[in-house]
Coordinates of N, CA and C in Angstrom, one line a residue:
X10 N -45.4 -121.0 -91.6 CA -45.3 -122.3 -90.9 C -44.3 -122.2 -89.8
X11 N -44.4 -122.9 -88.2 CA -43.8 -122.9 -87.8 C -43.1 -123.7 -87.7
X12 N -41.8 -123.6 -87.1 CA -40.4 -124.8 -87.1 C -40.8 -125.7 -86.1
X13 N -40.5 -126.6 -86.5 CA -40.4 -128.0 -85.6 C -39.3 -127.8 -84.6
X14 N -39.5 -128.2 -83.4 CA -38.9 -128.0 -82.5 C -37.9 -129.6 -82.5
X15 N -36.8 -129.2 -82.5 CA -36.1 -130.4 -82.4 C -35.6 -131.0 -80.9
X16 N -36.3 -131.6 -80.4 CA -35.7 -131.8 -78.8 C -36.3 -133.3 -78.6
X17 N -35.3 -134.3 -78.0 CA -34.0 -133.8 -77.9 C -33.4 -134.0 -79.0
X18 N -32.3 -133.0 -79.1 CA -31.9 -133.5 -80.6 C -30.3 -133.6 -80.6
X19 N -29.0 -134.9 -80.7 CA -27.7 -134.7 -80.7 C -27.0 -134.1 -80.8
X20 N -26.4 -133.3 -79.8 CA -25.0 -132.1 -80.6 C -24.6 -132.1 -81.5
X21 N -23.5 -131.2 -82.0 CA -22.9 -131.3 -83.2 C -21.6 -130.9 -83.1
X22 N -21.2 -131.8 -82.8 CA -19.2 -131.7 -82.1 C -18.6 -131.0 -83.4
X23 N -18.8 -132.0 -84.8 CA -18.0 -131.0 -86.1 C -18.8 -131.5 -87.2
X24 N -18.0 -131.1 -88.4 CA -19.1 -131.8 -89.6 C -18.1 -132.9 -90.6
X25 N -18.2 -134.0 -89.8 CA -17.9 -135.4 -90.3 C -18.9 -135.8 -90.1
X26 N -18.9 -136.6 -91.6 CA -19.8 -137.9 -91.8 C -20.3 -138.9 -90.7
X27 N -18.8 -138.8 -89.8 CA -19.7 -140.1 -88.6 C -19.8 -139.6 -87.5
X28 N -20.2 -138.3 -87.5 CA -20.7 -136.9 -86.6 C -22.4 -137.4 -86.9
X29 N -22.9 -137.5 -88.2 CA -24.1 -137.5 -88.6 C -24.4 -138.6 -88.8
X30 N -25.1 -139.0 -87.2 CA -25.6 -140.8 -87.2 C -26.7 -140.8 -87.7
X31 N -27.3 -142.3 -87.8 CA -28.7 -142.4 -88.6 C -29.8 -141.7 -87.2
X32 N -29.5 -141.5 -85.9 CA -30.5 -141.0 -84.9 C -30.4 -139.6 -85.2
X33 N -29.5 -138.7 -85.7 CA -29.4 -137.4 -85.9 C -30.3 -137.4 -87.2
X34 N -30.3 -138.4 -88.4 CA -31.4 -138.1 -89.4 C -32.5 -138.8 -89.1
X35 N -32.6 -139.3 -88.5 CA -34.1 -139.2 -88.1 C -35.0 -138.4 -87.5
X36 N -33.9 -137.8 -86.5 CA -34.9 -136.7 -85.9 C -35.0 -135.0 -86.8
X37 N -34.2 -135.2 -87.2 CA -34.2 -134.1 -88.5 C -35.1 -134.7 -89.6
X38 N -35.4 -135.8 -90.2 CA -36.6 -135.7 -90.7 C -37.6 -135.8 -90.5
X39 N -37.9 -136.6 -89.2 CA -39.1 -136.1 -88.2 C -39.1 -134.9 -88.0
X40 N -38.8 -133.9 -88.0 CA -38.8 -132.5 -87.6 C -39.1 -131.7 -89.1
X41 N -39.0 -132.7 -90.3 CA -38.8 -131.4 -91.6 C -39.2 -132.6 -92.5
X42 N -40.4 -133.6 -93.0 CA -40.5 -134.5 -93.7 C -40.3 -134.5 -95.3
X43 N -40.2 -132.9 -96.0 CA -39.6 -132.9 -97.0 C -38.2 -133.0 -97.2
X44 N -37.4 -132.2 -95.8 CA -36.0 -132.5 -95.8 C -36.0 -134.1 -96.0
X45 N -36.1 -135.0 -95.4 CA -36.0 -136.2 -95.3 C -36.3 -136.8 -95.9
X46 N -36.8 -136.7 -97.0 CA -37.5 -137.1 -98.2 C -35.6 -137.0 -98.9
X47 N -35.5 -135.6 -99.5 CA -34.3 -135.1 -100.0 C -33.1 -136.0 -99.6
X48 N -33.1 -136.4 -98.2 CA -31.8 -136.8 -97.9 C -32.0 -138.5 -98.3
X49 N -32.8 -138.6 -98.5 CA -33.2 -140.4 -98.8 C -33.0 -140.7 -100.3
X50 N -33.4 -139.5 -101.1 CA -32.7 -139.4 -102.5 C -31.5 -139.1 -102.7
X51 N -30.9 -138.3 -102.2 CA -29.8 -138.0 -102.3 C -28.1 -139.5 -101.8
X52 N -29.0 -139.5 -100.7 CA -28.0 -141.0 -99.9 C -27.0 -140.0 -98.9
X53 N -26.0 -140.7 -98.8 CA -25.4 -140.6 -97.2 C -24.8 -139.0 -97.5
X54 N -24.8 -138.6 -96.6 CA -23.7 -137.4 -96.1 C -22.3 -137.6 -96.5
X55 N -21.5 -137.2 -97.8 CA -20.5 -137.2 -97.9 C -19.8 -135.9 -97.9
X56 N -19.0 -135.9 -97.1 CA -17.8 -134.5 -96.8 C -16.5 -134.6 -96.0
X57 N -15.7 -133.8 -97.0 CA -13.8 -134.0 -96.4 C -13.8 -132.3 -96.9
X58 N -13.3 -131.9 -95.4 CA -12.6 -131.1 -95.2 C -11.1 -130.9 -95.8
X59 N -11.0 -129.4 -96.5 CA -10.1 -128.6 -97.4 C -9.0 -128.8 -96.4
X60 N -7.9 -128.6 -96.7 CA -7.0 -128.0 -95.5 C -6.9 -126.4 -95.4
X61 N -6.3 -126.5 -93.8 CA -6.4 -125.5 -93.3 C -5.2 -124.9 -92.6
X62 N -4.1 -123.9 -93.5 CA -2.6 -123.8 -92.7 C -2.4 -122.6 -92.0
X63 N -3.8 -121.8 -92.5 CA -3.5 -120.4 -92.0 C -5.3 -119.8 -92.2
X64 N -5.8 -119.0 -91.3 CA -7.3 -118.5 -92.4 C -6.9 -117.2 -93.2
X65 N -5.3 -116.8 -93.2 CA -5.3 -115.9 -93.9 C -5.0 -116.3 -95.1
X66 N -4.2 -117.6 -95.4 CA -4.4 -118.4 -97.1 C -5.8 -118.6 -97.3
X67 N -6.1 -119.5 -96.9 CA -7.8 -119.7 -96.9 C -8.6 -118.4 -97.6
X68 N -8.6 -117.3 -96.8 CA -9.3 -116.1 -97.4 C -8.8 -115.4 -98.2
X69 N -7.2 -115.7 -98.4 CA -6.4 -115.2 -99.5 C -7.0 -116.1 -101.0
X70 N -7.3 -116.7 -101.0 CA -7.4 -118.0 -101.7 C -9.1 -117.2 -102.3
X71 N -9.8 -117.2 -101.2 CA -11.4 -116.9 -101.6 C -11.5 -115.8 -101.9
X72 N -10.5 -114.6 -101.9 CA -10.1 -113.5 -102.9 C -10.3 -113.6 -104.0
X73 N -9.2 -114.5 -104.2 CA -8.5 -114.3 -105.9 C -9.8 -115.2 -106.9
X74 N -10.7 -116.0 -105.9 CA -11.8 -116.7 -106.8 C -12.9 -116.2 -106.9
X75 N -13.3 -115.4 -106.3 CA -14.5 -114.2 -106.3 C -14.4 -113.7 -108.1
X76 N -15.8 -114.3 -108.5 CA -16.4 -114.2 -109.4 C -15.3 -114.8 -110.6
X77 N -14.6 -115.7 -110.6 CA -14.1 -116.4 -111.8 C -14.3 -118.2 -111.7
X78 N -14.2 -118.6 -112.8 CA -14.5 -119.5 -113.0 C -13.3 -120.3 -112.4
X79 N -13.3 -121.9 -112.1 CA -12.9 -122.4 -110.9 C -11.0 -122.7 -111.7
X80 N -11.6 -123.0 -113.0 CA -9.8 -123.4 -113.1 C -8.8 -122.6 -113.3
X81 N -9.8 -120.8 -114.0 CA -8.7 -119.8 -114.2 C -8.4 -119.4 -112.7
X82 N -9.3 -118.9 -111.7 CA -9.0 -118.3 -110.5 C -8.0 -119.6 -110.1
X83 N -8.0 -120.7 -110.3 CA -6.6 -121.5 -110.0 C -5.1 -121.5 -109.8
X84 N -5.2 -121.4 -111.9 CA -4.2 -120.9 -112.1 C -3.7 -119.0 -112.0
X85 N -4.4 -118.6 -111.4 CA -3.9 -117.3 -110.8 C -3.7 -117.7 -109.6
X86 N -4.2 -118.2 -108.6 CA -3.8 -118.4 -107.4 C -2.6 -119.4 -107.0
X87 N -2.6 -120.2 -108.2 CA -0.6 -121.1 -108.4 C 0.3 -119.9 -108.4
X88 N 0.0 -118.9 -109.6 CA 1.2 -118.4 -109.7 C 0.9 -117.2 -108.8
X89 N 0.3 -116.8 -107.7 CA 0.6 -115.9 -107.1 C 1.2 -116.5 -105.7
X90 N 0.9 -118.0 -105.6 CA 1.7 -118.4 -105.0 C 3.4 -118.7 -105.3
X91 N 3.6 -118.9 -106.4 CA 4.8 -119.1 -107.1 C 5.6 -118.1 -106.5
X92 N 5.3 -116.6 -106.4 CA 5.9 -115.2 -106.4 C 5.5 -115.3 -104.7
X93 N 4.9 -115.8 -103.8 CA 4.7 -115.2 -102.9 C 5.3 -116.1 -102.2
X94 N 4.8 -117.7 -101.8 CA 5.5 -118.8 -101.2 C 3.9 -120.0 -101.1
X95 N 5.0 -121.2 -100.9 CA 3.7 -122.2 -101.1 C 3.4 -122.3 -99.8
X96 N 2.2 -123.4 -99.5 CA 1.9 -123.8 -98.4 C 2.0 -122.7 -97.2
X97 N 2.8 -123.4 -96.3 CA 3.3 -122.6 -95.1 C 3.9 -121.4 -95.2
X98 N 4.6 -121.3 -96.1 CA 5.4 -120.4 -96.9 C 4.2 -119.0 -96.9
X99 N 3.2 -119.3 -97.1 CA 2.4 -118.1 -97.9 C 1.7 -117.5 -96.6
X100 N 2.2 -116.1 -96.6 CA 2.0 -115.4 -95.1 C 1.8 -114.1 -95.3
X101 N 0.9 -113.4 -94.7 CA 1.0 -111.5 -94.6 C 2.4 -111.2 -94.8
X102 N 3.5 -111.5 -94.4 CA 4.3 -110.8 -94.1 C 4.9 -111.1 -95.6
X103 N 5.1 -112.6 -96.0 CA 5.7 -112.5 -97.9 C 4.7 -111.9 -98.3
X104 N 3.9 -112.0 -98.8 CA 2.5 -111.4 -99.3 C 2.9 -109.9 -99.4
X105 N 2.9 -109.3 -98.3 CA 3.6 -107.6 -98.5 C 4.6 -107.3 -98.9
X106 N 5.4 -108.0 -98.9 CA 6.6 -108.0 -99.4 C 7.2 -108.6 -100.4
X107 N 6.3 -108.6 -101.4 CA 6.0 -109.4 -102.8 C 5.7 -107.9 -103.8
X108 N 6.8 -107.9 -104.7 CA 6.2 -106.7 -105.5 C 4.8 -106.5 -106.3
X109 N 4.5 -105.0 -105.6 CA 2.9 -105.6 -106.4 C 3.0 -105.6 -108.1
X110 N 4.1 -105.3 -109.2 CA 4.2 -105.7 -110.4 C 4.1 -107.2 -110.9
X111 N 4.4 -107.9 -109.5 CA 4.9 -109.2 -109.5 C 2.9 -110.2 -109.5
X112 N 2.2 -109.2 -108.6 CA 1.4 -110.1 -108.2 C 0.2 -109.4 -109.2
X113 N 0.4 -108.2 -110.0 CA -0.3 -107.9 -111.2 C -0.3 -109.5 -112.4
X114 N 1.2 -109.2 -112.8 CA 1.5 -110.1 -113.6 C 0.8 -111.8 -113.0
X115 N 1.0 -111.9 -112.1 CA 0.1 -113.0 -111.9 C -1.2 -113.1 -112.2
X116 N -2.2 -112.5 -112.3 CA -3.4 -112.3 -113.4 C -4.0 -111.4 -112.4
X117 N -3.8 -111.1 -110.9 CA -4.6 -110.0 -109.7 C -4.6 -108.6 -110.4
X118 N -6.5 -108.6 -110.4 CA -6.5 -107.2 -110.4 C -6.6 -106.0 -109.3
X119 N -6.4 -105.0 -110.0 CA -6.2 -104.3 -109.1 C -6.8 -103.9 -107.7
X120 N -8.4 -104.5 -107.6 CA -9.3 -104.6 -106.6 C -8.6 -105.9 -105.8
X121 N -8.5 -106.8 -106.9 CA -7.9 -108.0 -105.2 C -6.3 -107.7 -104.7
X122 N -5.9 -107.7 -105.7 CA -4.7 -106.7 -105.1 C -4.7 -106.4 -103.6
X123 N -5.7 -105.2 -104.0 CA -5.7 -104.7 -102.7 C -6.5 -105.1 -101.7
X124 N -7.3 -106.0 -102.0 CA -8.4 -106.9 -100.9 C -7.4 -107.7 -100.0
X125 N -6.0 -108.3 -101.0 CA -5.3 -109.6 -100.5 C -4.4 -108.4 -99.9
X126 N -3.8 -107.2 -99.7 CA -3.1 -106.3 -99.0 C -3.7 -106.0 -97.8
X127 N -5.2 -105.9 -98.0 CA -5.7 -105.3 -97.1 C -5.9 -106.7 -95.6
X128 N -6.1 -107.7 -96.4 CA -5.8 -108.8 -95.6 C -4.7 -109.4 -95.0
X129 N -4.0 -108.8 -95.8 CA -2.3 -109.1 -94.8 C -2.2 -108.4 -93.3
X130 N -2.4 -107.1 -93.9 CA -2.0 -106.0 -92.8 C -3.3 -106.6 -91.6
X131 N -4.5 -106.7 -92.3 CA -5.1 -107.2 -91.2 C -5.3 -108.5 -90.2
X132 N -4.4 -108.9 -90.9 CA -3.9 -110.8 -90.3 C -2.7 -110.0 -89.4
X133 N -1.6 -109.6 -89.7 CA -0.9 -109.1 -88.9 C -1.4 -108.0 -87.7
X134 N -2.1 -107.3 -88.0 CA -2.9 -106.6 -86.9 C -3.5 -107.3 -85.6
X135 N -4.1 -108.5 -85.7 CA -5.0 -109.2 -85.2 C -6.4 -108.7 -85.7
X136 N -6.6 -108.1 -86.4 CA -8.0 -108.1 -86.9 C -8.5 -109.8 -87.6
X137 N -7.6 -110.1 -88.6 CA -8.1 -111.8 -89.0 C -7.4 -112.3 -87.9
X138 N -7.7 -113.2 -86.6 CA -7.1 -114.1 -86.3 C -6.8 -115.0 -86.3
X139 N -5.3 -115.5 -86.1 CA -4.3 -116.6 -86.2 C -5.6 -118.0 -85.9
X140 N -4.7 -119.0 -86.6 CA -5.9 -120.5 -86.6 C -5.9 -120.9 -85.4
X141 N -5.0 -121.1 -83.9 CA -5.3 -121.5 -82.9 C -6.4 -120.7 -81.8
X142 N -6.5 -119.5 -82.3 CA -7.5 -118.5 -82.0 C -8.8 -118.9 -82.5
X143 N -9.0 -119.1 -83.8 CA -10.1 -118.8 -85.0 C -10.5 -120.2 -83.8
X144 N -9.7 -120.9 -84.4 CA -10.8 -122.7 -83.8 C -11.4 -122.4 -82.3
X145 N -11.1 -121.9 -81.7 CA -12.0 -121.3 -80.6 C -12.9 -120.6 -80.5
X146 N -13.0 -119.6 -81.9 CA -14.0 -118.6 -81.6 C -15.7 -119.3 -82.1
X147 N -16.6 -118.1 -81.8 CA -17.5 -118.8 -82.5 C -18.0 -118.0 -83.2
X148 N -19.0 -118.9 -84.3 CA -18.9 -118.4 -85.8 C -19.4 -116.9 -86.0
X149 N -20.6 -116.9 -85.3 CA -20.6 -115.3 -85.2 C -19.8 -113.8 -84.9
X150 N -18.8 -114.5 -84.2 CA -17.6 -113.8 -84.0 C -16.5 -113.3 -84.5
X151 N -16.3 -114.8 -86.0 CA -15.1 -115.0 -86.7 C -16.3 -114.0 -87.5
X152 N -17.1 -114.1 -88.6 CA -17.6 -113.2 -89.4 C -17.5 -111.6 -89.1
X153 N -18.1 -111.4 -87.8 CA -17.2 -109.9 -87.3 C -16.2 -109.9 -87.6
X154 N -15.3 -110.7 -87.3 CA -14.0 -110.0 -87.4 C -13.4 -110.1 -88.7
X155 N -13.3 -111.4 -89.3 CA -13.3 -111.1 -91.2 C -13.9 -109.9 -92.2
X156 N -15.0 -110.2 -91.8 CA -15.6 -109.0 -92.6 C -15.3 -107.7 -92.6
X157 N -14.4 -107.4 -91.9 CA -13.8 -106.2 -92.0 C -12.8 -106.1 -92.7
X158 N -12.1 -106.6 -93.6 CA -11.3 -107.3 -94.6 C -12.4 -106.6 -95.6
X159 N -11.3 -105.6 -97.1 CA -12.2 -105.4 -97.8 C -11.9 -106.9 -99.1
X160 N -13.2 -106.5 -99.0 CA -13.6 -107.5 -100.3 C -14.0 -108.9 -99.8
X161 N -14.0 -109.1 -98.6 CA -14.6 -110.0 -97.7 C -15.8 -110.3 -96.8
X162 N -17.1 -110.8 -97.7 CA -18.4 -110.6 -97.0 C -18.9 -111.7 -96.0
X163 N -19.9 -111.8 -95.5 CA -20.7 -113.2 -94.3 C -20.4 -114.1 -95.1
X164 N -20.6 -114.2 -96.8 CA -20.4 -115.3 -97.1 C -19.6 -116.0 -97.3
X165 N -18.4 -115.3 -98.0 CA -16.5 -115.9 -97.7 C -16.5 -116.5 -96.7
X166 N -16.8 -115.6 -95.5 CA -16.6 -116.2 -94.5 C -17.1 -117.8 -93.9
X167 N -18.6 -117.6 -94.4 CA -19.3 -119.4 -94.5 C -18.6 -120.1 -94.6
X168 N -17.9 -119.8 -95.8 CA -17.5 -121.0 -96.6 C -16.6 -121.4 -95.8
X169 N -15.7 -120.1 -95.5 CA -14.6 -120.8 -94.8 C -14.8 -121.6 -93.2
X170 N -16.1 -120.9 -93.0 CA -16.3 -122.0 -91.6 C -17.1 -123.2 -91.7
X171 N -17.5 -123.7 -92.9 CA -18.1 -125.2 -93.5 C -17.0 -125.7 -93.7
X172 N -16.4 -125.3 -95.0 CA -15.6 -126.6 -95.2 C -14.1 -126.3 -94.9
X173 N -13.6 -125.5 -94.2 CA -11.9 -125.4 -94.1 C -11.9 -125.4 -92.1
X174 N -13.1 -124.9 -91.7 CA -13.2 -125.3 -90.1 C -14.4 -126.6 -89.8
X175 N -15.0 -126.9 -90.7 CA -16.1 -127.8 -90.3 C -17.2 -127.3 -89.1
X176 N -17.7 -126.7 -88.9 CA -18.3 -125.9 -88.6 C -19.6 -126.4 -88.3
X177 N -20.6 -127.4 -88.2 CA -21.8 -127.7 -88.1 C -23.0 -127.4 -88.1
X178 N -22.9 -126.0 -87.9 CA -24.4 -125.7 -87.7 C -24.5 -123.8 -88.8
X179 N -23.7 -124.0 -89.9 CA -23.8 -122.8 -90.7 C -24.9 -123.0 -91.7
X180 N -25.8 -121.7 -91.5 CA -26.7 -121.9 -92.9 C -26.7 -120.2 -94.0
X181 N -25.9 -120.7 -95.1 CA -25.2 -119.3 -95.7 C -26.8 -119.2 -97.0
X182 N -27.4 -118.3 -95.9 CA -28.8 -118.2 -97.2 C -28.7 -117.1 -98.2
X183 N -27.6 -116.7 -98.3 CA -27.3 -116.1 -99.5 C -26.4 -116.3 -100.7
X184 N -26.5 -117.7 -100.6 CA -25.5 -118.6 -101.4 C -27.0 -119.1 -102.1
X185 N -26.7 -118.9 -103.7 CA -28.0 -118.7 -104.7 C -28.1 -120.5 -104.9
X186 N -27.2 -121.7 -104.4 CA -27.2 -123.0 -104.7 C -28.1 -123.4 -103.4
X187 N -27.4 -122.4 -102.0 CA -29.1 -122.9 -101.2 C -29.9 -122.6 -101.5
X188 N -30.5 -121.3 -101.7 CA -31.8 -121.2 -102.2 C -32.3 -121.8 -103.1
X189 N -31.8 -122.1 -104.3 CA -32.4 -123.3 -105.3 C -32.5 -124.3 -104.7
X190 N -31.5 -125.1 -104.1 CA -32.0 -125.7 -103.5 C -33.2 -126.5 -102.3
X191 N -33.3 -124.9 -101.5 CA -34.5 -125.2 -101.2 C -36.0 -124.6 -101.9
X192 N -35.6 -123.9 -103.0 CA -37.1 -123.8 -104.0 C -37.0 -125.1 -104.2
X193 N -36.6 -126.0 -104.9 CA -36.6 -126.8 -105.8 C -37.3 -128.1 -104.7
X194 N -36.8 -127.9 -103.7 CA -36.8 -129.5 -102.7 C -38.5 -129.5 -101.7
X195 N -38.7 -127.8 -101.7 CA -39.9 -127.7 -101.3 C -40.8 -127.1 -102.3
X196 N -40.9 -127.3 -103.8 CA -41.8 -126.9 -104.6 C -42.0 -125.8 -104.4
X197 N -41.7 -124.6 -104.5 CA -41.7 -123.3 -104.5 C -41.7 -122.6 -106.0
X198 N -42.4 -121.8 -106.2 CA -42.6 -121.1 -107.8 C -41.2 -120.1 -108.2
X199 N -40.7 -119.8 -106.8 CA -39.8 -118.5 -107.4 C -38.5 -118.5 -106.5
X200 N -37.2 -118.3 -106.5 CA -36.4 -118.2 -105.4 C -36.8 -117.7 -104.1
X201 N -36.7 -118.3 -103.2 CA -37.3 -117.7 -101.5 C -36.0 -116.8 -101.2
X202 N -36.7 -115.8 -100.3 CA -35.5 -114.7 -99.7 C -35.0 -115.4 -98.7
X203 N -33.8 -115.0 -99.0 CA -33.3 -115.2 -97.6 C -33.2 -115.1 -96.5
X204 N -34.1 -113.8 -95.8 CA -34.9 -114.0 -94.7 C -35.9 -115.6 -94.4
X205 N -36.0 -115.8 -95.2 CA -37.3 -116.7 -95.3 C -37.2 -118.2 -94.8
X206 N -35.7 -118.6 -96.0 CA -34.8 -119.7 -95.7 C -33.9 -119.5 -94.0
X207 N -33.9 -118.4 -93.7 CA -32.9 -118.2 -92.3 C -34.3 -118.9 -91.3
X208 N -35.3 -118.1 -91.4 CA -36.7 -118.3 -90.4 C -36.6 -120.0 -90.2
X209 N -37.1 -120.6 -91.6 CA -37.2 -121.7 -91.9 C -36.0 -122.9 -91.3
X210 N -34.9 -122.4 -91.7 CA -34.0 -123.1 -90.9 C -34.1 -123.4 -89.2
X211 N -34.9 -123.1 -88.6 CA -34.4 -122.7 -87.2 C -34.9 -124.6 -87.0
X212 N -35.4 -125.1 -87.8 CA -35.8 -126.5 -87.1 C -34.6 -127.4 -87.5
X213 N -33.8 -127.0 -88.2 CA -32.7 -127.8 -88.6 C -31.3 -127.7 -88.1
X214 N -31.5 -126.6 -86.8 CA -30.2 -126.8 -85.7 C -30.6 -128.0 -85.0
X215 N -29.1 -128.3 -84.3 CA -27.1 -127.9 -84.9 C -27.0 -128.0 -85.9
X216 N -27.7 -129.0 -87.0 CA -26.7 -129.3 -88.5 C -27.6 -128.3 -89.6
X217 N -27.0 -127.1 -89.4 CA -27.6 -126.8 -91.0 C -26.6 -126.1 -91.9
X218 N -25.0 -126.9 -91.5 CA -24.4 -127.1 -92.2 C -24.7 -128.4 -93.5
X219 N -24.7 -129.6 -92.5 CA -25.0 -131.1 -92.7 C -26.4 -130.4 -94.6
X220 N -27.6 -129.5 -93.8 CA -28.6 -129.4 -94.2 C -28.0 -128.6 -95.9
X221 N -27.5 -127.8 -95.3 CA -27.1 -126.7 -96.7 C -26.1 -127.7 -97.3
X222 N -25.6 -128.9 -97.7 CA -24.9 -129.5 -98.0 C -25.6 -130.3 -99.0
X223 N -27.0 -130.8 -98.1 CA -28.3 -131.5 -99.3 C -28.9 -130.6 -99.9
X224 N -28.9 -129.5 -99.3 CA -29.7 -128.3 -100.5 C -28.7 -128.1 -101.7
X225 N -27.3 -128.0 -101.8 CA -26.9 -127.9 -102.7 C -26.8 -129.2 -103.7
X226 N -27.2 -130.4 -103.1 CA -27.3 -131.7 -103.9 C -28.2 -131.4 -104.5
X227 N -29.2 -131.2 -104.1 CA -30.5 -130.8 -104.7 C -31.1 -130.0 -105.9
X228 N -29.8 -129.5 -106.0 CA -29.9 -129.0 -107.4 C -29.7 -129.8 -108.4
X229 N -28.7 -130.6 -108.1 CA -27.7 -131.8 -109.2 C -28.5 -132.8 -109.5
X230 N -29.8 -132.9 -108.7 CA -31.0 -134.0 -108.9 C -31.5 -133.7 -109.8
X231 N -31.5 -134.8 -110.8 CA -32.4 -134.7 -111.7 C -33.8 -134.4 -111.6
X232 N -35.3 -134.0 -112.9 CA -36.2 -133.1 -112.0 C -36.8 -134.3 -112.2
X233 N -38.2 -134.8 -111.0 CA -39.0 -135.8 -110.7 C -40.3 -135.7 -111.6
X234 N -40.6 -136.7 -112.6 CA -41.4 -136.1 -113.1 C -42.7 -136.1 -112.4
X235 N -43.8 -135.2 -112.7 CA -44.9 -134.5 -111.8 C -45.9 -135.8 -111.9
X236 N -46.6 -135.8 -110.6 CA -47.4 -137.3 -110.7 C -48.6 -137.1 -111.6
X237 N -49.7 -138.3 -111.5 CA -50.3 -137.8 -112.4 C -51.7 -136.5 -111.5

């Protein structure tokens, strides 16, 4: 199937709610009639942005929750703040200079350990760049340069440029909640690759942030029962 060409179609300054007028959903679901279907079930675009004091907390943070469940990687990530510094406080430079018995005992194993080490030194290097940098770059750019951070893939990085930069136009098709979501919303028998979902996206720039936001609603929908 080929994409719908979206023209003209409104910029995408950031991804706030009153970024995404009702003329930006219409021409997105003129362009994609099942998307728009989804977004009329679902109802308005709701999204608030995480804070953001540093992208080296931020990615410090999407460390320690790589592959744990959301309230233990929590409470590991309180108390390694406890030992390291809060807020503003929490920096490559305390971070290395935090004993690593200290930041075991806080529940880090020895892989993030060294992922959140390897992130210091590279926040301090300029390999992760500082936030008045980052907000200028563009997104393909900040993923180069994160991803060289071990233990830090394209997708970490998504995340952090959806909801801690607001970001508008990211579509992370390797995030298993979009792809269900778009099996599920386009009747599909089996998860789609994510080549497939990337192709398919191209009718849903600038927002396929906004778009991967309803795919992930889309799971939480209850299932429709099948007509007759």
């Amino acid at each position: 199937m080929r994409p719908s060409m979206l023209r003209p179609v409104p910029s995408a300054p950031s991804l706030l709610p009153e970024a995404f007028t009702p003329e930006v959903r219409r021409t997105l679901a003129r362009a994609d009639p099942r998307l728009g279907a989804l977004m009329k079930r679902v109802g308005d675009f709701r999204f608030a942005l995480g804070p953001l004091h540093s992208p080296f907390a931020a990615l410090a943070e999407s460390i320690v929750y790589q592959q744990l469940h959301g309230k233990a990687a929590a409470a590991i990530f309180a108390r390694v703040c406890e030992r390291v510094g809060k807020g503003r406080r929490f920096t490559p430079q305390a971070l290395l200079a935090t004993a690593e018995t200290e930041l075991r005992e806080a529940g880090l194993s020895a892989n993030k350990l060294a992922a959140l080490q390897d992130l210091a030194r590279k926040s301090l290097d300029g390999t992760v760049p500082p936030l008045a940098r980052v907000r200028k770059m563009e997104d393909a750019e900040l993923i180069e340069h994160c991803t060289q951070v071990r233990g830090i893939g394209q997708w970490t990085v998504e995340m952090l440029l959806i909801f801690r930069l607001g970001r508008p136009d990211v579509l992370p098709v390797d995030d298993f909640g979009v792809r269900k979501g778009f099996m599920l919303t386009y009747g599909l028998p089996e998860m789609p690759r994510p080549k497939a979902v990337l192709e398919f996206g191209e009718r849903w720039r600038p927002w396929r942030s906004v778009v991967s936001w309803y795919l992930w609603r889309a799971t939480e929908l209850p299932v429709e029962p099948a007509g007759d």
